[in-house]
mmCIF file with all atom_site columns, C-alpha atoms in Angstrom:
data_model
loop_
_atom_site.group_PDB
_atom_site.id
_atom_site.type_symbol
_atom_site.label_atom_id
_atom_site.label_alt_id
_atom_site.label_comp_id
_atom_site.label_asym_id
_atom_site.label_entity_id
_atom_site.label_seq_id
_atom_site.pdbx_PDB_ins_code
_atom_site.Cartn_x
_atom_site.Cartn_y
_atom_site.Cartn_z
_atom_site.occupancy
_atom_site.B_iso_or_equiv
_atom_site.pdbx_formal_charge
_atom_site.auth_seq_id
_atom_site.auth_comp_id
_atom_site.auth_asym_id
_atom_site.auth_atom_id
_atom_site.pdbx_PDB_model_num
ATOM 1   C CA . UNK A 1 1   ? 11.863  -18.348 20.189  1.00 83.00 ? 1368 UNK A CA 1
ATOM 2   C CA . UNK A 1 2   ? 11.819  -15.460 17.554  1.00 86.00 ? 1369 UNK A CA 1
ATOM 3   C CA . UNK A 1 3   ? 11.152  -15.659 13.927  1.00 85.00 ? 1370 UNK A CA 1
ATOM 4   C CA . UNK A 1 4   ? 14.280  -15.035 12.255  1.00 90.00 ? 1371 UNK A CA 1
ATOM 5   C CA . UNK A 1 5   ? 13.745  -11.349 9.567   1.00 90.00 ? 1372 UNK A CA 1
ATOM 6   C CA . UNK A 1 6   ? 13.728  -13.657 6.446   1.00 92.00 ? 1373 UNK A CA 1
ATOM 7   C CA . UNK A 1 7   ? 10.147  -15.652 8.523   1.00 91.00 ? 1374 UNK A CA 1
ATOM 8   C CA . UNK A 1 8   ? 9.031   -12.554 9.199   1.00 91.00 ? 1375 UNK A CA 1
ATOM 9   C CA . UNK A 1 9   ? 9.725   -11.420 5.211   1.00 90.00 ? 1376 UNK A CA 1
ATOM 10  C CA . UNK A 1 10  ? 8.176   -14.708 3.678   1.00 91.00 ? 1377 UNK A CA 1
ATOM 11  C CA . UNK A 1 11  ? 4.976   -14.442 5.825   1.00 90.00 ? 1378 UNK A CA 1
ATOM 12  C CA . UNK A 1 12  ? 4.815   -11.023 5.115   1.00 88.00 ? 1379 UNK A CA 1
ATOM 13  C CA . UNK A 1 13  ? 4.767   -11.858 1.454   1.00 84.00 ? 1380 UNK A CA 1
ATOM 14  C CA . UNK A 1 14  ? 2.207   -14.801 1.511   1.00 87.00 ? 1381 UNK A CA 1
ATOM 15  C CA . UNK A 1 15  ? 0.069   -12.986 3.644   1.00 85.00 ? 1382 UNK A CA 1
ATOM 16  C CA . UNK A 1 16  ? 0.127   -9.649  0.291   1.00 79.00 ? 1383 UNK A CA 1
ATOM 17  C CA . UNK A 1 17  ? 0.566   -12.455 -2.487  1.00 79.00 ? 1384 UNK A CA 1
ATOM 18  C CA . UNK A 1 18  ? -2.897  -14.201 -1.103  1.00 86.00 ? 1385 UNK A CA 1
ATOM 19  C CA . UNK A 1 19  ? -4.732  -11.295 -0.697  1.00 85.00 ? 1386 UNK A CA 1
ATOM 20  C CA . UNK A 1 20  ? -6.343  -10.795 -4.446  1.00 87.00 ? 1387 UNK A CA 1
ATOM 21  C CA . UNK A 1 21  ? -7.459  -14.231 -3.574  1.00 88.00 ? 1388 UNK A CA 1
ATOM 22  C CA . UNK A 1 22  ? -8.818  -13.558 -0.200  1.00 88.00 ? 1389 UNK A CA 1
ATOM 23  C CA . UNK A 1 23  ? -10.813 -10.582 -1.172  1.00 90.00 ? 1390 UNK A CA 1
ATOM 24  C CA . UNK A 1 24  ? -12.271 -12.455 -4.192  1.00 90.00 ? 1391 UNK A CA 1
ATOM 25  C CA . UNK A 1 25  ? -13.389 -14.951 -1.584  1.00 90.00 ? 1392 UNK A CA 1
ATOM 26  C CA . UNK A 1 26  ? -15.456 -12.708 0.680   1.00 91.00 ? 1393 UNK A CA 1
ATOM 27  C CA . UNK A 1 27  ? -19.162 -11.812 -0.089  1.00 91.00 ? 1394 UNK A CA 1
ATOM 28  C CA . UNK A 1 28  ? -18.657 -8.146  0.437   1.00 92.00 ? 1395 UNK A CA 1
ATOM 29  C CA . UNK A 1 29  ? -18.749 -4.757  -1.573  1.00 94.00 ? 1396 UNK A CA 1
ATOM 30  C CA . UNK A 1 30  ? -15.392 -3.476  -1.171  1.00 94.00 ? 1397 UNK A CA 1
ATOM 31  C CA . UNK A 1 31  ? -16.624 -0.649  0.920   1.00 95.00 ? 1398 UNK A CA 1
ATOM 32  C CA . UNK A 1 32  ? -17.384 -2.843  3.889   1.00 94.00 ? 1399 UNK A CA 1
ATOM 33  C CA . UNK A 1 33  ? -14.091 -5.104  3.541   1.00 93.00 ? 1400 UNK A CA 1
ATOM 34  C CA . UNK A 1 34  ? -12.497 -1.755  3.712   1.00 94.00 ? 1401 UNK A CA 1
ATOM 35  C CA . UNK A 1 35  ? -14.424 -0.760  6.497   1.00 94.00 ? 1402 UNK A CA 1
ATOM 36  C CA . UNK A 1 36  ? -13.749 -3.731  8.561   1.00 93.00 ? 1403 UNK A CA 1
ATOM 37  C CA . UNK A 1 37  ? -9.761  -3.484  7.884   1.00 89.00 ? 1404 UNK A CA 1
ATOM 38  C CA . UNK A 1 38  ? -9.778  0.563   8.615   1.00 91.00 ? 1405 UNK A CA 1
ATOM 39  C CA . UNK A 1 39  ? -11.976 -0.335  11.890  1.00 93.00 ? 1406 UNK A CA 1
ATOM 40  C CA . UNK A 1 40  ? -9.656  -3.206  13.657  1.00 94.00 ? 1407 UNK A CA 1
ATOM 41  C CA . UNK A 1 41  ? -6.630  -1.624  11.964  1.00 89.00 ? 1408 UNK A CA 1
ATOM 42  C CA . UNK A 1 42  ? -7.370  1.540   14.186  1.00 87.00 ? 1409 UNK A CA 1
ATOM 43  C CA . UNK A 1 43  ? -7.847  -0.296  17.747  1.00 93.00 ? 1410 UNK A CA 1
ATOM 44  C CA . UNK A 1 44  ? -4.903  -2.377  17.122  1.00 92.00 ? 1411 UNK A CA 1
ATOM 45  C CA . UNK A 1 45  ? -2.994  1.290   16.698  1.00 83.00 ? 1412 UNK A CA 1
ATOM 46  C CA . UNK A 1 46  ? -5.047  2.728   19.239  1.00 83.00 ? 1413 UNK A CA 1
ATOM 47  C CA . UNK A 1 47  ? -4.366  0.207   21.663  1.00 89.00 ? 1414 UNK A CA 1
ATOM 48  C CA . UNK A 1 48  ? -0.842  -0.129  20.870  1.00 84.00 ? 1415 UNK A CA 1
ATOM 49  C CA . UNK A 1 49  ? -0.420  3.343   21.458  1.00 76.00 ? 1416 UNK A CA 1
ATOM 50  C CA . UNK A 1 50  ? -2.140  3.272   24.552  1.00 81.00 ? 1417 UNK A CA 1
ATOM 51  C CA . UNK A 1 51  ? 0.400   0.367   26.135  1.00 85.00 ? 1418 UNK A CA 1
ATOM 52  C CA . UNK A 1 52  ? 3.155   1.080   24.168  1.00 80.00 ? 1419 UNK A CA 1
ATOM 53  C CA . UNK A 1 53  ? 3.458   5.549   24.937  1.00 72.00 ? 1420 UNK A CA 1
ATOM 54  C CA . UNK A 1 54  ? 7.070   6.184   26.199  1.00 69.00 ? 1421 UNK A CA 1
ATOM 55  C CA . UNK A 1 55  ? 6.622   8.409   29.796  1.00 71.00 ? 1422 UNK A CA 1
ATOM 56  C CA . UNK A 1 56  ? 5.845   11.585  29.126  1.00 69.00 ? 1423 UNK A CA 1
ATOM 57  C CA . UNK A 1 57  ? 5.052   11.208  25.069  1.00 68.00 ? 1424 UNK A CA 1
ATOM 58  C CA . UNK A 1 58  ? 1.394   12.457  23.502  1.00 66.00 ? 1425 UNK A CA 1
ATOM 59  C CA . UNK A 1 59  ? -0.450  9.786   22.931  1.00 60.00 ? 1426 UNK A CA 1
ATOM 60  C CA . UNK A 1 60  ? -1.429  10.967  19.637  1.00 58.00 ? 1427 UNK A CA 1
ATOM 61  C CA . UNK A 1 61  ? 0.076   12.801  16.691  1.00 57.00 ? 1428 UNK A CA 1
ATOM 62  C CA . UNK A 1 62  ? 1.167   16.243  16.746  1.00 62.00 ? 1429 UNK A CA 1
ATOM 63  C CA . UNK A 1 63  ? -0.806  16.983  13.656  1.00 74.00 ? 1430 UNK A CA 1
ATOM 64  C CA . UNK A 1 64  ? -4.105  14.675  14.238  1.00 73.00 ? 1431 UNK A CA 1
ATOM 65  C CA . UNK A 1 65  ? -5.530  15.899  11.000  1.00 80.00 ? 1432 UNK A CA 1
ATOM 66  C CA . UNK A 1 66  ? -2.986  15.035  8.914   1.00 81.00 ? 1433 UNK A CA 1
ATOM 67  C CA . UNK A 1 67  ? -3.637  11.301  10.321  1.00 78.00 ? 1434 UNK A CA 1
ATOM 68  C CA . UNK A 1 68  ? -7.008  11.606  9.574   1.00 82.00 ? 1435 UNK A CA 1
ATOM 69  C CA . UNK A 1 69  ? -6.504  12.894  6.138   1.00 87.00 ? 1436 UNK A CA 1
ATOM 70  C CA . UNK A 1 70  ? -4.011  10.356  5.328   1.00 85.00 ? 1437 UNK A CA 1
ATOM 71  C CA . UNK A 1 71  ? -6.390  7.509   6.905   1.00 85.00 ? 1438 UNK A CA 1
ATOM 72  C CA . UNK A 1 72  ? -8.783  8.548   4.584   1.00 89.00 ? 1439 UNK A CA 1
ATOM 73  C CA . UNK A 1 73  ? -6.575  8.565   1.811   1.00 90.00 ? 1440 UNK A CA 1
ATOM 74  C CA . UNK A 1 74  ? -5.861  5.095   2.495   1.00 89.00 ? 1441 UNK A CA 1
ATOM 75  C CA . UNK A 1 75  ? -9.100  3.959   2.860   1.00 92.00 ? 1442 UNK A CA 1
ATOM 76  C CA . UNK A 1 76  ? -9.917  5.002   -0.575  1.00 94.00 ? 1443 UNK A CA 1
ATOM 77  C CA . UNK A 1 77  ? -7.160  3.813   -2.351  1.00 91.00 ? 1444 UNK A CA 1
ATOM 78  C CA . UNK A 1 78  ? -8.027  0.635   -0.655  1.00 91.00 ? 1445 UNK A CA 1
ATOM 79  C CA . UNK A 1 79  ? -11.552 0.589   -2.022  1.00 95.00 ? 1446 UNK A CA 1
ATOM 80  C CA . UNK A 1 80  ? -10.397 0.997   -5.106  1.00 94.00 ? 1447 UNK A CA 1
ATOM 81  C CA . UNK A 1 81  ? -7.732  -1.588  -4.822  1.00 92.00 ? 1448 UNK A CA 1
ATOM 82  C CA . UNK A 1 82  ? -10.642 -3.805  -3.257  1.00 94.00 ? 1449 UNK A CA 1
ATOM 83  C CA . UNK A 1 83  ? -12.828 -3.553  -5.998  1.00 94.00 ? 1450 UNK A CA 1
ATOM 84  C CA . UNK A 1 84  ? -10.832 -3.868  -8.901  1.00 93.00 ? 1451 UNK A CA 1
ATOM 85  C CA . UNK A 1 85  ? -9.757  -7.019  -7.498  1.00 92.00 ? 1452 UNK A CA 1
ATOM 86  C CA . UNK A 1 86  ? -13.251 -8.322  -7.263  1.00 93.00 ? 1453 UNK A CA 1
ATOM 87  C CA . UNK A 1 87  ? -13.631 -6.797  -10.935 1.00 91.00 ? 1454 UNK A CA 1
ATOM 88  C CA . UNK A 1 88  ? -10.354 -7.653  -12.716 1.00 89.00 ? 1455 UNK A CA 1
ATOM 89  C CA . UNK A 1 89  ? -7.921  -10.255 -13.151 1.00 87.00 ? 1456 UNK A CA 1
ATOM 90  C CA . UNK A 1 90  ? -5.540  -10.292 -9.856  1.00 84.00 ? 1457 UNK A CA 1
ATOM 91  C CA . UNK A 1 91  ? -2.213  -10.014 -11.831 1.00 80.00 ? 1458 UNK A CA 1
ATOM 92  C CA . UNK A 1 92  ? -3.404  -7.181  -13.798 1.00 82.00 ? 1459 UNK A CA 1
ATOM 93  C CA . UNK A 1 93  ? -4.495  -5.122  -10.925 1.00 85.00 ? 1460 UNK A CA 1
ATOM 94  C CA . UNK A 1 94  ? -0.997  -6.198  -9.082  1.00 80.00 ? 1461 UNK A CA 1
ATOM 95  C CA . UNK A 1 95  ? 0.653   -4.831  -12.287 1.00 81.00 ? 1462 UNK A CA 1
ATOM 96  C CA . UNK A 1 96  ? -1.305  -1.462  -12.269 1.00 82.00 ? 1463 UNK A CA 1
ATOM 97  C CA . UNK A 1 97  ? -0.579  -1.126  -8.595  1.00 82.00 ? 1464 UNK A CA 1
ATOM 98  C CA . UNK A 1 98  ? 2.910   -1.377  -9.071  1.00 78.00 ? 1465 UNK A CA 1
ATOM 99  C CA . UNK A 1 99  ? 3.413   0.357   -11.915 1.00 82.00 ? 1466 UNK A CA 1
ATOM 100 C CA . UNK A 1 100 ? 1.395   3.277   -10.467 1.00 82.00 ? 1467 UNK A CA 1
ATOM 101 C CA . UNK A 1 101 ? 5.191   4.896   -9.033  1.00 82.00 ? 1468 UNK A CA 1
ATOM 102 C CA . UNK A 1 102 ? 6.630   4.597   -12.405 1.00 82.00 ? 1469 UNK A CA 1
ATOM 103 C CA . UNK A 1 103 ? 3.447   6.564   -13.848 1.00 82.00 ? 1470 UNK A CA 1
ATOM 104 C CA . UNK A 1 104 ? 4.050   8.767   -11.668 1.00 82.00 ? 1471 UNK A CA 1
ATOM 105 C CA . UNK A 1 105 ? 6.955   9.894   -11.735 1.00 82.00 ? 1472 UNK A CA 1
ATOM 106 C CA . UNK A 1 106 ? 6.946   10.076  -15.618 1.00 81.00 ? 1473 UNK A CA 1
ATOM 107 C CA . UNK A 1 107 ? 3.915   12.054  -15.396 1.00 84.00 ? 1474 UNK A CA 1
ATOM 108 C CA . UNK A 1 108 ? 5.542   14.683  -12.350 1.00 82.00 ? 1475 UNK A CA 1
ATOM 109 C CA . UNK A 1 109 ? 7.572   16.555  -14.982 1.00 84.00 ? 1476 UNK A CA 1
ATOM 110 C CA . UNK A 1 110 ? 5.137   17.888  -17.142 1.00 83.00 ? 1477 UNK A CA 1
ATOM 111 C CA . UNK A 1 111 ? 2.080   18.254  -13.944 1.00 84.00 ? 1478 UNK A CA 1
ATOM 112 C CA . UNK A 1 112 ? 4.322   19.029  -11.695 1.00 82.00 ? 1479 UNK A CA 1
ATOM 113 C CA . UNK A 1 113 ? 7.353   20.905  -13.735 1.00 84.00 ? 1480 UNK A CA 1
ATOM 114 C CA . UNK A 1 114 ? 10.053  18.798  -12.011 1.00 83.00 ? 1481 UNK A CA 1
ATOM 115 C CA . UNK A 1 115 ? 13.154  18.943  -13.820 1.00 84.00 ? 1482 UNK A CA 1
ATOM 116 C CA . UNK A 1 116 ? 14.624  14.891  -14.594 1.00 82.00 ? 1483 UNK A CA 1
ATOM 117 C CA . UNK A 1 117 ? 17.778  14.458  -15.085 1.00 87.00 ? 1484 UNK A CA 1
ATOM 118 C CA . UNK A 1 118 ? 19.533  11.872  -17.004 1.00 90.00 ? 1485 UNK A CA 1
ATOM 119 C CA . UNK A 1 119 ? 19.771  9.396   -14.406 1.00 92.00 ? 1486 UNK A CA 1
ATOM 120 C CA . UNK A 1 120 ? 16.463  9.717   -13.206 1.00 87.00 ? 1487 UNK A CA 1
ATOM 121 C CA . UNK A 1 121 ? 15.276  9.546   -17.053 1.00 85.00 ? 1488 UNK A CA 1
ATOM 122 C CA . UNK A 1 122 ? 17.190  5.946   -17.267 1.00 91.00 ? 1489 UNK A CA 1
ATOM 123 C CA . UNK A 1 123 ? 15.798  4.276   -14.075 1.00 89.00 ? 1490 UNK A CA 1
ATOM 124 C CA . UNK A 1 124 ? 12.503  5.240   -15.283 1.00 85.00 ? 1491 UNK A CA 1
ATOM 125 C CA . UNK A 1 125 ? 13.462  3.767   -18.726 1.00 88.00 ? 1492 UNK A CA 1
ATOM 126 C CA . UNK A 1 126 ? 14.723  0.830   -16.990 1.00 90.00 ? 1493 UNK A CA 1
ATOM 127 C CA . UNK A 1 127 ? 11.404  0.666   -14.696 1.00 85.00 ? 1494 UNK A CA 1
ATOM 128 C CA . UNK A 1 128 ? 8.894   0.791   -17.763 1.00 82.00 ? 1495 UNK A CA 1
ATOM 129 C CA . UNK A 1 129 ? 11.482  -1.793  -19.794 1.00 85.00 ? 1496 UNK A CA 1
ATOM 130 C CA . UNK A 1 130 ? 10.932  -4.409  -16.577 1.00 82.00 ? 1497 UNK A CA 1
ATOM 131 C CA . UNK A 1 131 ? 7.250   -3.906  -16.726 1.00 78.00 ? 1498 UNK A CA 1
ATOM 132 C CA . UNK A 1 132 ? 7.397   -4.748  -20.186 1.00 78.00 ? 1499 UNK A CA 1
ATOM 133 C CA . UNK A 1 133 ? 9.192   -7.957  -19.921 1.00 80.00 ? 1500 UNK A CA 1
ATOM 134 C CA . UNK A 1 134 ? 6.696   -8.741  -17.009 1.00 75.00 ? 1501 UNK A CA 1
ATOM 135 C CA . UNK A 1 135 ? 3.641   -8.168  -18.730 1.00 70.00 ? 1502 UNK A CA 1
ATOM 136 C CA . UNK A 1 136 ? 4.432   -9.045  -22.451 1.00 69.00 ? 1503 UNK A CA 1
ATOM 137 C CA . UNK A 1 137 ? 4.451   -12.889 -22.544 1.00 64.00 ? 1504 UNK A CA 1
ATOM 138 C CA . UNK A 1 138 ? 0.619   -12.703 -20.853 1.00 58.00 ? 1505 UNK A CA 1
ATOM 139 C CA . UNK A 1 139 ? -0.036  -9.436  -23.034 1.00 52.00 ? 1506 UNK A CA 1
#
């Protein structure tokens, strides 16, 4: 029997909702947490790939060292991520986290010269407003 999407979606989002708690949990600099999750995360893929190739596909990327720059990438922000939640309180890092788009993408404009239009000007209104009403009662 399958797991119907909305199983799938719940133990998706215990599995991200527990993690602060997890990683607080585990007697580790966040360097080696990080470097056990980057170092099963890539045999999973690796073996995946391996069993999984459609005939006559690569069995790797096109552009390998993009992957690897991205993997890196990742494995950064994770250490960061890692470490502030051994450091910080777990909803405040959550709310960085996700607030980290909207910063963004107000920022882009004047780093990036992007042009916003109106609409783009009123989700991001909208965005910082919800964040506000999020994190002002505990503020």
């Amino acid at each position: 029997m399958r797991p119907r999407p909305d199983q799938l979606l719940a133990a998706v989002a215990v599995g991200w909702g527990s993690l602060g708690v997890v990683v607080r949990q585990i007697d580790l600099p966040a360097v080696g947490i990080v470097a056990s999750r980057v170092s099963i995360a890539a045999l999973a893929i690796g073996l995946w790939l391996l069993v999984r190739r459609p005939a006559g596909a690569r069995p790797f990327s096109v552009r390998p060292g993009r992957v690897v720059v991205l993997g890196a990438l990742l494995a950064a922000h994770w250490v960061a991520l890692f470490g502030a939640l051994q450091r910080a309180p777990i909803g405040t890092v959550l709310l960085i986290t996700y607030l980290a788009p909207v910063i963004v993408a107000v920022v882009a404009p004047r780093a990036l010269g992007e042009r916003v239009d109106r609409r783009t000007a009123a989700a991001l209104a909208a965005a910082l407003a919800g964040v506000g009403r999020v994190a002002g009662p505990g503020a």
